[in-house]
Tab-separated table of C-alpha atoms in Angstrom:
chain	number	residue	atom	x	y	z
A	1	UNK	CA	-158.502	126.190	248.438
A	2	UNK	CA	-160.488	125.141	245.504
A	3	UNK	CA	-160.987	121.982	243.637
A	4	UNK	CA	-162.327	120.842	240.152
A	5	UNK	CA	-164.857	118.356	240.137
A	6	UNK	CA	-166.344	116.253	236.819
A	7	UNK	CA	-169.477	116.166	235.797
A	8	UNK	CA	-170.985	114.626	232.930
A	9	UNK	CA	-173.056	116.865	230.965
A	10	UNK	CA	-176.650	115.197	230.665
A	11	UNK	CA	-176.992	116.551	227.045
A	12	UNK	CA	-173.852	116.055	225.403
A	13	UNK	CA	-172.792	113.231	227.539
A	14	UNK	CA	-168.897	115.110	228.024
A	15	UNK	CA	-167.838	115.599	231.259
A	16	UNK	CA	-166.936	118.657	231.835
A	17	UNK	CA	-165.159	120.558	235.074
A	18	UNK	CA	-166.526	122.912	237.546
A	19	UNK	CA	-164.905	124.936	240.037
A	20	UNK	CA	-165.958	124.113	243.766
A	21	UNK	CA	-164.794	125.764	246.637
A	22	UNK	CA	-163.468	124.737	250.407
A	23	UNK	CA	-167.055	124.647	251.901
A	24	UNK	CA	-168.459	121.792	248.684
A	25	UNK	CA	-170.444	119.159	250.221
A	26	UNK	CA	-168.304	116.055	248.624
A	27	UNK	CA	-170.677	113.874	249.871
A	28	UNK	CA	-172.529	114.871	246.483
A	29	UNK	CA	-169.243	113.215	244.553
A	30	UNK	CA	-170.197	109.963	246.961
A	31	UNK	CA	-173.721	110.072	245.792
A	32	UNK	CA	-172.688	109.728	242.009
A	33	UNK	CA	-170.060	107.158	242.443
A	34	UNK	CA	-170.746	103.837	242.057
A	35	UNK	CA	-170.319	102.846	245.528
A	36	UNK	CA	-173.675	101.671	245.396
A	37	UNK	CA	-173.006	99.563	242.523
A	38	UNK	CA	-170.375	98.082	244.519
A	39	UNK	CA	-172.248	97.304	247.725
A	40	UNK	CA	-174.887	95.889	246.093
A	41	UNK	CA	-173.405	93.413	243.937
A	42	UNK	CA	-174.257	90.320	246.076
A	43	UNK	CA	-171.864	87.829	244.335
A	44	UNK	CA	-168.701	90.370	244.851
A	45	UNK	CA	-169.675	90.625	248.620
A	46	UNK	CA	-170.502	86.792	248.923
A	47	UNK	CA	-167.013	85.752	247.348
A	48	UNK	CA	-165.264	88.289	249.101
A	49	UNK	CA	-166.490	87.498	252.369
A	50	UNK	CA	-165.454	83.411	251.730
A	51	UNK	CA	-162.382	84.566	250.800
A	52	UNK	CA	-161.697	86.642	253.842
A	53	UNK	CA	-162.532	83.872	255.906
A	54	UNK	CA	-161.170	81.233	254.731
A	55	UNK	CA	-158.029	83.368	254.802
A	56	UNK	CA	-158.470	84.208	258.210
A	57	UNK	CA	-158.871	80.804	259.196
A	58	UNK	CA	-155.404	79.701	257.471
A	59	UNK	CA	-153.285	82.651	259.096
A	60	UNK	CA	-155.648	81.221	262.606
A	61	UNK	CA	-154.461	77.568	261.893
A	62	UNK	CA	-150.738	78.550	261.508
A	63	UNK	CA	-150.590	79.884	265.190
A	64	UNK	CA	-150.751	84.046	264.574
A	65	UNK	CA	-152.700	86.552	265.158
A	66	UNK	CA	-154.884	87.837	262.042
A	67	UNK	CA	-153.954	91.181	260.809
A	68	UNK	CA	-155.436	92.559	258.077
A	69	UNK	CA	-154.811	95.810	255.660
A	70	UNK	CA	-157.471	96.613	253.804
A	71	UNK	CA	-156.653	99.449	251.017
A	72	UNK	CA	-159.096	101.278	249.620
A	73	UNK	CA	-161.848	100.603	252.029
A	74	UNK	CA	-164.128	102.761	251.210
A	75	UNK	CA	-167.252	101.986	253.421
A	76	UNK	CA	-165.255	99.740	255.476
A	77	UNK	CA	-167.232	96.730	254.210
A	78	UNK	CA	-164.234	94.265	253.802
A	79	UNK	CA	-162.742	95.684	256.929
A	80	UNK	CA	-166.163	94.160	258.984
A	81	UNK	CA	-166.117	91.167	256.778
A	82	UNK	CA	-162.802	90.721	258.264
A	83	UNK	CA	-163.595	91.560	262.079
A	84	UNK	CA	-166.649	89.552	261.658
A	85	UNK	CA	-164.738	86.493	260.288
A	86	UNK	CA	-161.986	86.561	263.171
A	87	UNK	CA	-159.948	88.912	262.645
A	88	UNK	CA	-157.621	90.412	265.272
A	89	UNK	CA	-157.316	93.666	264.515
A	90	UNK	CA	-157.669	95.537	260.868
A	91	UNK	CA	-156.272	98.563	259.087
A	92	UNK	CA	-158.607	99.913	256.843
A	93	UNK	CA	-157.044	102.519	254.400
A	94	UNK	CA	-159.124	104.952	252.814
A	95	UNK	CA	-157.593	108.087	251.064
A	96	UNK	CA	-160.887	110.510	250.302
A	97	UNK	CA	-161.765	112.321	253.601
A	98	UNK	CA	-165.157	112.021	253.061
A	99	UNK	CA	-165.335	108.426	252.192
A	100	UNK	CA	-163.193	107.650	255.062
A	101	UNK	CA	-165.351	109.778	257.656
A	102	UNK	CA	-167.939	107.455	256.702
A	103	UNK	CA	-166.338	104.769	257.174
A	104	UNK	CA	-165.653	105.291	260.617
A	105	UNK	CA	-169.307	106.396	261.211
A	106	UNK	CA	-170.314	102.961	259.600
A	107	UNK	CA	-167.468	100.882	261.846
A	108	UNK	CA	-168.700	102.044	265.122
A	109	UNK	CA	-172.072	102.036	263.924
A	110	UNK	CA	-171.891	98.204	263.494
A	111	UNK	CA	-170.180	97.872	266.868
A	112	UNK	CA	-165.746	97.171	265.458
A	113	UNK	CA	-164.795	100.289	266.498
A	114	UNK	CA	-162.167	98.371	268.932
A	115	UNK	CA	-161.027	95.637	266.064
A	116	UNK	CA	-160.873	98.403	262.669
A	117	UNK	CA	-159.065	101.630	262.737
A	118	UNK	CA	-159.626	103.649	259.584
A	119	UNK	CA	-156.643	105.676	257.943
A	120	UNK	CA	-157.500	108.623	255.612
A	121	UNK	CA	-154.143	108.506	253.829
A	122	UNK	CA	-152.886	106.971	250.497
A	123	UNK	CA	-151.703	103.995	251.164
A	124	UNK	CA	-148.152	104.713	250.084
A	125	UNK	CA	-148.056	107.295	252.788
A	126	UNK	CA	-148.798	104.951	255.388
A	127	UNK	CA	-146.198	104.042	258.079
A	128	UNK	CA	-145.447	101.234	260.205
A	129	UNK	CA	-144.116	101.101	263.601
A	130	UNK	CA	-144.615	101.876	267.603
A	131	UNK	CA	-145.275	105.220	266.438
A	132	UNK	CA	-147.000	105.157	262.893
A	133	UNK	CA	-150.264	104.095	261.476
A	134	UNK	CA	-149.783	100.179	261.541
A	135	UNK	CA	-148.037	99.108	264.706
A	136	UNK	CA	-146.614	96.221	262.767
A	137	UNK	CA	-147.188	94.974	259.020
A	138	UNK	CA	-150.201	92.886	258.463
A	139	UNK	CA	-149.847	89.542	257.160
A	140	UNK	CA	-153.379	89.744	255.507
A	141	UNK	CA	-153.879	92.355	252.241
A	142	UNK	CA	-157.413	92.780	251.272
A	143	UNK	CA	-157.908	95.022	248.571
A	144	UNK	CA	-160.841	95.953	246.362
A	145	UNK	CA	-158.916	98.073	243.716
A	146	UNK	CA	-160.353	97.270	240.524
A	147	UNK	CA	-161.878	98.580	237.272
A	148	UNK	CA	-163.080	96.845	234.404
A	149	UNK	CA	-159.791	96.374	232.743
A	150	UNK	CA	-157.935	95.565	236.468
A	151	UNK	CA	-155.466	97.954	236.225
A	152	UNK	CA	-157.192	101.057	235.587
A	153	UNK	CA	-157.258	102.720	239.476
A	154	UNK	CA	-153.450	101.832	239.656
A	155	UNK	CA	-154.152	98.241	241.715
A	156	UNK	CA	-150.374	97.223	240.414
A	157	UNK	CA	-148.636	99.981	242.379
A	158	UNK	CA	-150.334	100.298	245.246
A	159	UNK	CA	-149.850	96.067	245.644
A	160	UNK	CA	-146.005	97.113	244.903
A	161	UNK	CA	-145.480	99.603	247.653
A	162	UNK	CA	-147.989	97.126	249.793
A	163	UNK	CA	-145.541	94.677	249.750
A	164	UNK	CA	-142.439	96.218	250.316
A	165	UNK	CA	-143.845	98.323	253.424
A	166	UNK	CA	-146.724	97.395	254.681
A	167	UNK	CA	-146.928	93.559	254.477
A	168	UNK	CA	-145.593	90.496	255.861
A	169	UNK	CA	-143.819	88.199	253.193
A	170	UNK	CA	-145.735	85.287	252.345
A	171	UNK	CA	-149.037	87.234	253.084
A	172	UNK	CA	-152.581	86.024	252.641
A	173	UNK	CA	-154.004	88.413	249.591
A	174	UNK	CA	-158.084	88.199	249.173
A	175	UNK	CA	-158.270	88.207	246.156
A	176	UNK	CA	-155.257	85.498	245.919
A	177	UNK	CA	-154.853	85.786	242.045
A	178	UNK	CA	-156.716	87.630	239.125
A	179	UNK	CA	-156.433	86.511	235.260
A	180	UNK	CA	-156.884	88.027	232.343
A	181	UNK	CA	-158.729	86.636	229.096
A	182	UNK	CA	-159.326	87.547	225.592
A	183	UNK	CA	-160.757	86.669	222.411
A	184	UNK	CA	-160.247	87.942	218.663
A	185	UNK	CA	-163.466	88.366	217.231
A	186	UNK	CA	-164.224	91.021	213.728
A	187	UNK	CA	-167.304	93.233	214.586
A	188	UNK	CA	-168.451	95.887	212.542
A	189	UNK	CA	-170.505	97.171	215.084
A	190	UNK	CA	-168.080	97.641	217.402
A	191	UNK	CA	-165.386	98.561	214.663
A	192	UNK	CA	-168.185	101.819	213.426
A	193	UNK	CA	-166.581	103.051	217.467
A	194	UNK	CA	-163.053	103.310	216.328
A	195	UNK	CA	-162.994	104.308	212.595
A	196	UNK	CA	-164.812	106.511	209.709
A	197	UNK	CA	-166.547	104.368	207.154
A	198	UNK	CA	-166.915	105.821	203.505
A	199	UNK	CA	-170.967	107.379	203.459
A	200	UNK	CA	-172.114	107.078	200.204
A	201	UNK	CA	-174.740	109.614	198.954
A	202	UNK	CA	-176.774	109.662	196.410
A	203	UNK	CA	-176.770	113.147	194.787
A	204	UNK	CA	-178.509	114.268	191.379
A	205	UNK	CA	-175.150	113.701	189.600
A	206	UNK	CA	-174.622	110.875	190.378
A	207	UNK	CA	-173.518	108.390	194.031
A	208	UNK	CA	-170.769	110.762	195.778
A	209	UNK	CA	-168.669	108.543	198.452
A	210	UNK	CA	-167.503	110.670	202.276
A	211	UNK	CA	-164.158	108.758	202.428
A	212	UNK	CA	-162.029	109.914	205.960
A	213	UNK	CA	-158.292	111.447	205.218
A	214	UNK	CA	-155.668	108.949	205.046
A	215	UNK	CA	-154.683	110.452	208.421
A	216	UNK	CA	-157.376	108.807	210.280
A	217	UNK	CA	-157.750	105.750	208.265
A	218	UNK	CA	-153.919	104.607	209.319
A	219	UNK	CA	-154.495	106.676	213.292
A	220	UNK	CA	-154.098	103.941	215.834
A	221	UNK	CA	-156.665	105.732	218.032
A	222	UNK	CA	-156.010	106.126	221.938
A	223	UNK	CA	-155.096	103.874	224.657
A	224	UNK	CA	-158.092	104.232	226.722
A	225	UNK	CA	-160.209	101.166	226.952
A	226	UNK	CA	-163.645	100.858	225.733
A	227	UNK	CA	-165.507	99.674	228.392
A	228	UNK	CA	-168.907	98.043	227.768
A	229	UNK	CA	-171.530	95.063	228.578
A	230	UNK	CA	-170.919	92.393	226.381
A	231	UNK	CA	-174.130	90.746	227.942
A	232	UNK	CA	-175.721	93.093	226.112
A	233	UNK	CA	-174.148	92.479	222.449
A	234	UNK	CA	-175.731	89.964	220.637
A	235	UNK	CA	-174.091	87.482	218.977
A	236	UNK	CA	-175.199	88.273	215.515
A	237	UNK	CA	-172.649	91.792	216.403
A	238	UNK	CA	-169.542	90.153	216.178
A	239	UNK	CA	-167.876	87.177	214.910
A	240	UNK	CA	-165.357	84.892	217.147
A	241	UNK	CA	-162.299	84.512	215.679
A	242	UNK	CA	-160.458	82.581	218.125
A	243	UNK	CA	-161.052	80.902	221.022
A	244	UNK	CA	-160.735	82.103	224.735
A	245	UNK	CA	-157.215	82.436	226.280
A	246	UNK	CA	-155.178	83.276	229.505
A	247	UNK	CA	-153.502	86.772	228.756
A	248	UNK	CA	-151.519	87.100	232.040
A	249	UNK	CA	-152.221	86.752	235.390
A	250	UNK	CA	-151.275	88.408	238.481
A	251	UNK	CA	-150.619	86.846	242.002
A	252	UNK	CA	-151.526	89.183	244.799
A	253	UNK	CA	-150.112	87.484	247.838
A	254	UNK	CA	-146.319	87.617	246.157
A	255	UNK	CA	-144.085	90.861	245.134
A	256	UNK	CA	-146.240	92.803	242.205
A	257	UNK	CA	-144.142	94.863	239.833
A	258	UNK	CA	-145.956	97.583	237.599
A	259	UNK	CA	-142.965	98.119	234.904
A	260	UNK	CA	-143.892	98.372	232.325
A	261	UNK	CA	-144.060	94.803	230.575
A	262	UNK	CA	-144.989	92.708	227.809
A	263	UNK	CA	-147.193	89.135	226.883
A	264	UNK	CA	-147.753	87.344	224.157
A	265	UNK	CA	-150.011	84.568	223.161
A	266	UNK	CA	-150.140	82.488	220.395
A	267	UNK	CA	-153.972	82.056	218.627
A	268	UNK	CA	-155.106	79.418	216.141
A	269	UNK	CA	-157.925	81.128	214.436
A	270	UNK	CA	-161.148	78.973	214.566
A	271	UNK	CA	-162.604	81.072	211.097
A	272	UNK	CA	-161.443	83.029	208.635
A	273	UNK	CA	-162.020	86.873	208.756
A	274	UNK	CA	-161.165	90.586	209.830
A	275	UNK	CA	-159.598	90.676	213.218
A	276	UNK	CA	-160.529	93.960	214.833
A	277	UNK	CA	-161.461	93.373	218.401
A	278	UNK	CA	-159.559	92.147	220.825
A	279	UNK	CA	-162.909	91.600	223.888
A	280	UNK	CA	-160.855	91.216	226.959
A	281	UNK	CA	-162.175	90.512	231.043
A	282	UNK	CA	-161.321	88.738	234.185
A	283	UNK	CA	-161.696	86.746	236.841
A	284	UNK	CA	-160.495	86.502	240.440
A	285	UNK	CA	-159.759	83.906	242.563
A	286	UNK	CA	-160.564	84.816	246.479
A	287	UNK	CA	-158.481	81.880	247.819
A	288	UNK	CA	-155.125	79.959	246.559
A	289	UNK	CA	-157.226	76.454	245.333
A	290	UNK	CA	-159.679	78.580	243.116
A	291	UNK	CA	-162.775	77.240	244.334
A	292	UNK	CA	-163.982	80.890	245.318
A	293	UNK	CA	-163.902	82.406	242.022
A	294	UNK	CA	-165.262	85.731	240.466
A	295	UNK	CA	-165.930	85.979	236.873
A	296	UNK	CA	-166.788	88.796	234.526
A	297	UNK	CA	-166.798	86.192	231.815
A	298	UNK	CA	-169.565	86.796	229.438
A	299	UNK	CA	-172.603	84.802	228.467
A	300	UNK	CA	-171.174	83.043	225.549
A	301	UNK	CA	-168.019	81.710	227.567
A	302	UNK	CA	-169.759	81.738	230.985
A	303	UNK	CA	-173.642	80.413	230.770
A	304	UNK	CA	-175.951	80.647	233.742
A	305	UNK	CA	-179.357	81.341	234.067
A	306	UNK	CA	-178.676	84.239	236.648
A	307	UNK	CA	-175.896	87.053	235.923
A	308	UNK	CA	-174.854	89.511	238.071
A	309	UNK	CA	-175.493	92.886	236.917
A	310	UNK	CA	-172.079	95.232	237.224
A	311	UNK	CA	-171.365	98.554	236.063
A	312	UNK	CA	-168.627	99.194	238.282
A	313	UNK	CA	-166.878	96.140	236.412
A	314	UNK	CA	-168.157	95.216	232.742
A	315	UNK	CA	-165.801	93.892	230.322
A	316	UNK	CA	-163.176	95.565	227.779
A	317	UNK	CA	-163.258	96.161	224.084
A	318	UNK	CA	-159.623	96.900	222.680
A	319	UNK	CA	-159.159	98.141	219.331
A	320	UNK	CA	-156.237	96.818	217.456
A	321	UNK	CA	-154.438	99.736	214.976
A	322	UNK	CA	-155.168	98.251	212.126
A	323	UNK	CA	-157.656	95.016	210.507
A	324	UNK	CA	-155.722	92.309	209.926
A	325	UNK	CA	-156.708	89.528	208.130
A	326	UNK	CA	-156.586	85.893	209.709
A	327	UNK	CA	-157.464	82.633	208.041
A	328	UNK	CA	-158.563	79.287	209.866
A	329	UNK	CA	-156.169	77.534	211.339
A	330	UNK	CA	-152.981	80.040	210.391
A	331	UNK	CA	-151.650	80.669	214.141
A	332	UNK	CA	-151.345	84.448	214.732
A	333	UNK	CA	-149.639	85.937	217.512
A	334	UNK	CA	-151.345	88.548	219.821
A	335	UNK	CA	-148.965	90.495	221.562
A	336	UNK	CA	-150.425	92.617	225.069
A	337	UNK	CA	-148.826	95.647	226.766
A	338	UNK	CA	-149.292	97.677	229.718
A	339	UNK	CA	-148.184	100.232	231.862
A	340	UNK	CA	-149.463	100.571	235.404
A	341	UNK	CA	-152.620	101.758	234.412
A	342	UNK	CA	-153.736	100.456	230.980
A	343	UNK	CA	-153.750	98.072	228.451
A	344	UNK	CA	-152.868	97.476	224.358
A	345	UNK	CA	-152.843	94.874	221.842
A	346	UNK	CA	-150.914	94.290	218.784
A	347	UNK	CA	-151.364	91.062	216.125
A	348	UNK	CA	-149.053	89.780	213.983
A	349	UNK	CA	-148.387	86.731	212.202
A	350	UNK	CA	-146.652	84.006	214.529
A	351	UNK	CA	-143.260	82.857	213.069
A	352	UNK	CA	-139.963	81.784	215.035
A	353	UNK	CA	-137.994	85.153	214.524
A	354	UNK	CA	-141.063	87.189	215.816
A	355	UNK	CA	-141.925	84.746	218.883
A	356	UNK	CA	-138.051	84.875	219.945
A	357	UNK	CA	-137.917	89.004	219.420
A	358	UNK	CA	-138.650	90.819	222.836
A	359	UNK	CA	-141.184	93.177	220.843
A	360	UNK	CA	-142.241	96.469	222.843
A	361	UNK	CA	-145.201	97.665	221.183
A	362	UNK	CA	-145.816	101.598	222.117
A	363	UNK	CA	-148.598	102.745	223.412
A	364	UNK	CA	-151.421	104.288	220.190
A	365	UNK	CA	-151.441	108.081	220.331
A	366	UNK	CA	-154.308	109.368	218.251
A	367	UNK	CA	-152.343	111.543	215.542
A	368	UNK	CA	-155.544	112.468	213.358
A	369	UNK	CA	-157.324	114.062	216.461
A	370	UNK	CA	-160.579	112.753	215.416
A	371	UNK	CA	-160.340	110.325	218.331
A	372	UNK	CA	-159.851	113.527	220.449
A	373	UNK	CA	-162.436	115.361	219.652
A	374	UNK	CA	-165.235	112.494	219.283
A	375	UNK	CA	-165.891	109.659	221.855
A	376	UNK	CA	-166.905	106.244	220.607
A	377	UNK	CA	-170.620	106.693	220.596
A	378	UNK	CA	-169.789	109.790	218.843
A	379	UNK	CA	-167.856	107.482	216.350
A	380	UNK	CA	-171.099	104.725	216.271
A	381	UNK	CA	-173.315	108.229	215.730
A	382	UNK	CA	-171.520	108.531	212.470
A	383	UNK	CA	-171.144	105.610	211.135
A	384	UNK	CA	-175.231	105.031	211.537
A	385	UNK	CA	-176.276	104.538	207.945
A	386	UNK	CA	-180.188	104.476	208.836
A	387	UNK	CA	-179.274	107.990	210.317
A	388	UNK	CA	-177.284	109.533	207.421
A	389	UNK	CA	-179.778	108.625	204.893
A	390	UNK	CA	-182.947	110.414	207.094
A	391	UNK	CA	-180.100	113.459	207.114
A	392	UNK	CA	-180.047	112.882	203.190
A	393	UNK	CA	-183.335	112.944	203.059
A	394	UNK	CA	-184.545	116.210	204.803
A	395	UNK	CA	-181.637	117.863	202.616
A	396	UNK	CA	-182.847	116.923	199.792
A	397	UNK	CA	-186.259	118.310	200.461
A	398	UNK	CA	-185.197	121.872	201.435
A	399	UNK	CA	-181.532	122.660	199.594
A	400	UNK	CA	-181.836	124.962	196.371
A	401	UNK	CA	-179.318	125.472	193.797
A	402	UNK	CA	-179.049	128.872	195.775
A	403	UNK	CA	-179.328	127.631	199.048
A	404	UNK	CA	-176.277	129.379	201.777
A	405	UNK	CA	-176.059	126.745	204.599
A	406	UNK	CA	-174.670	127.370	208.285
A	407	UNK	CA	-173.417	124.776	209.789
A	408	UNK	CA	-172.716	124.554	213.630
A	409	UNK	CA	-171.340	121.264	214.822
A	410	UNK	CA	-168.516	119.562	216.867
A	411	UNK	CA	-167.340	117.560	213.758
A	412	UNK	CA	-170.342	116.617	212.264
A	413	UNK	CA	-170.651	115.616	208.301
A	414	UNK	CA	-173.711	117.680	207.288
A	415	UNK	CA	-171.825	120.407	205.905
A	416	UNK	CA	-169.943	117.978	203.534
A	417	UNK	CA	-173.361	116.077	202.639
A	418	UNK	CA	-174.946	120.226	201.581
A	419	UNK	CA	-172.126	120.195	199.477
A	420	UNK	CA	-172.372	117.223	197.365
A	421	UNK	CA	-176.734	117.538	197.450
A	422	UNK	CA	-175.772	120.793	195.607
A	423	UNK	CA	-175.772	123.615	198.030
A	424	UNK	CA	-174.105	126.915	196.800
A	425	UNK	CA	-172.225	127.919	199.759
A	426	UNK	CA	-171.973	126.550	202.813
């Protein structure tokens, strides 16, 4: 048996696929995960941990035994949070066999061997019974299933199937709740990743103007979410449009359906401008009061002196198909949809026809394949006028009114710019 695995190419930045066979050493796939990330990020652990506890304690105070699922456990880390905090017995579900033979290495390393049995299955293939995995279903889910925009690593079906089969109704669920925010805000910068701006050059007759096909102008791009630290974008990148507002939110410890679905939210913009971004994160609350909370919020909503640093979970730029134009105070509605794995936004203007339809908005399909063939820095790359005009520059100094030019690219714009400088063939 044989099996691709990714890797991302250090030049190019693509990932590309190579062909491994049945005696590959996947503990080199472990080593360039962010696992790491994970276990190091001290608030995560910290909050998770309180969480686990506390709702250990409440399934304690109630007069039952504690049992706890954990899916996705990876190391086993919430599984020992869980033993340490009281637990009676855990299931810790783990579906990569090499992941999960660490994880029992790990368990009886720290001495729970007896209190956490690790499962190398998916969870949805897990069974329940005298006979099966789980001797009976837990009444404690602990899950750590999330990417930057929640839903990414399928967290809405697994919870689905979780609570149909393998938990107890009216389960404790660390993390309790999780809610999702966003924010309109027009950004050039950020806009440069999604579209073609017009590159005007300056040629000896006269300023020639790069303008994309009509094609990409009107493509709504791709569904995929552009993942990024907004810590890292200063504020002079992007102007806020709106305030911050509660998208959805999702609670973990009741029935989860992934259909398909719709919200919508009304917005009362706070300035006049472009709308182009929709920024987008979450939080998630460990326990049912919220007092153990964990934020991605960034600096501008959430200020502290200390952040922690995440690159397993950073916070979501969405692209919306098309500017629109808002104006102070004219309430706009933002409409969100998702399937179980990602996310999209649509704005329109809020009226009382459009708030009562049940709008579907379908997901963008790129239909100029630009946003195929280049990635978003890709996109930034050419839309860098300080680095067109040293391009412009060198050209000028060597082309000829002769000059035959060869041009090897994935999609670059050089051989349109030795065009209009004047080249003879290109």
């Amino acid at each position: 048996m044989k099996t691709f695995c990714g890797r991302a190419n250090p030049t190019t930045g693509a990932m590309e696929w190579f062909e491994e066979d049945e005696n590959y050493d996947y503990h080199q796939e472990i080593a360039r995960s962010r696992y790491a990330d994970m276990l190091h990020d001290k608030d995560r652990n910290t909050k998770y941990y309180q969480g686990i506890r506390a709702a250990v304690s409440r399934v304690k105070e109630r007069g039952e035994k504690a049992i706890v699922l954990d899916i996705g456990t990876g190391t086993g880390l919430l599984s020992m949070m869980a033993a340490s905090a009281g637990a009676d017995f855990c299931y810790a579900v783990e579906v990569f066999k090499p992941m999960a033979n660490a994880a029992v290495k790990i368990v009886e390393k720290n001495g729970f061997r007896d209190k956490i049995k690790v499962i190398n299955k998916h969870s949805t293939e897990v069974t329940v019974g005298p006979d099966g995995d789980m001797q009976c279903r837990a009444n404690i889910l602990v899950t750590e299933l999330f990417d930057t925009e929640l839903i990414g690593e399928g967290a809405l079906p697994t919870y689905e199937h979780a609570h149909k089969y393998l938990v107890q109704e009216g389960c404790e669920a660390v993390p309790h709740r999780a809610t999702v925010y966003v924010q309109l805000v027009e950004s050039k910068r950020m806009w440069s990743w999604n579209k073609l701006f017009p590159v005007h050059v300056e040629a000896e007759d006269g300023e020639k103007i790069i303008v994309s096909p009509s094609e990409m102008e009107n493509c709504p791009g791709l569904p995929s979410v552009c993942d990024i630290q907004l810590n890292q974008m200063p504020s002079t990148d992007f102007t806020v449009l709106s305030d911050v507002v509660t998208m959805f939110s999702v609670d973990f410890s009741k029935p989860v359906k992934s259909a398909s679905t719709c919200y919508r939210v009304q917005l009362e913009p706070v300035k006049s401008g472009k709308a182009q971004i929709v920024l987008s994160w979450w939080d998630i609350d460990m326990d049912p009061s919220g007092m153990i909370n964990c934020t991605m919020a960034p600096y501008w909503v959430k200020s502290t002196s200390a952040f922690q640093w995440r690159d397993h979970w950073m916070q979501c730029v969405y692209f919306l198909p098309n500017e629109e134009p808002v104006l102070q105070g004219e309430k706009v509605c933002l409409t969100a949809c998702r399937d179980e794995y990602s996310v999209w936004y649509k704005l329109q203007k809020a009226s009382e026809e459009e708030n009562k339809a049940d709008v579907r908005v379908e997901s963008p399909v790129c239909r100029c394949q630009a946003h195929l063939l280049w990635n978003r820095p890709r996109f930034g790359e050419l839309n860098d006028q300080t680095r067109m005009h040293q391009y412009v520059k060198s050209l000028i100094k060597v082309l000829k009114t002769d000059s035959v030019c060869l041009c090897i690219s994935d999609g670059s714009l050089l051989p349109v710019l030795a065009h209009y400088l004047g080249a003879k063939q290109v």
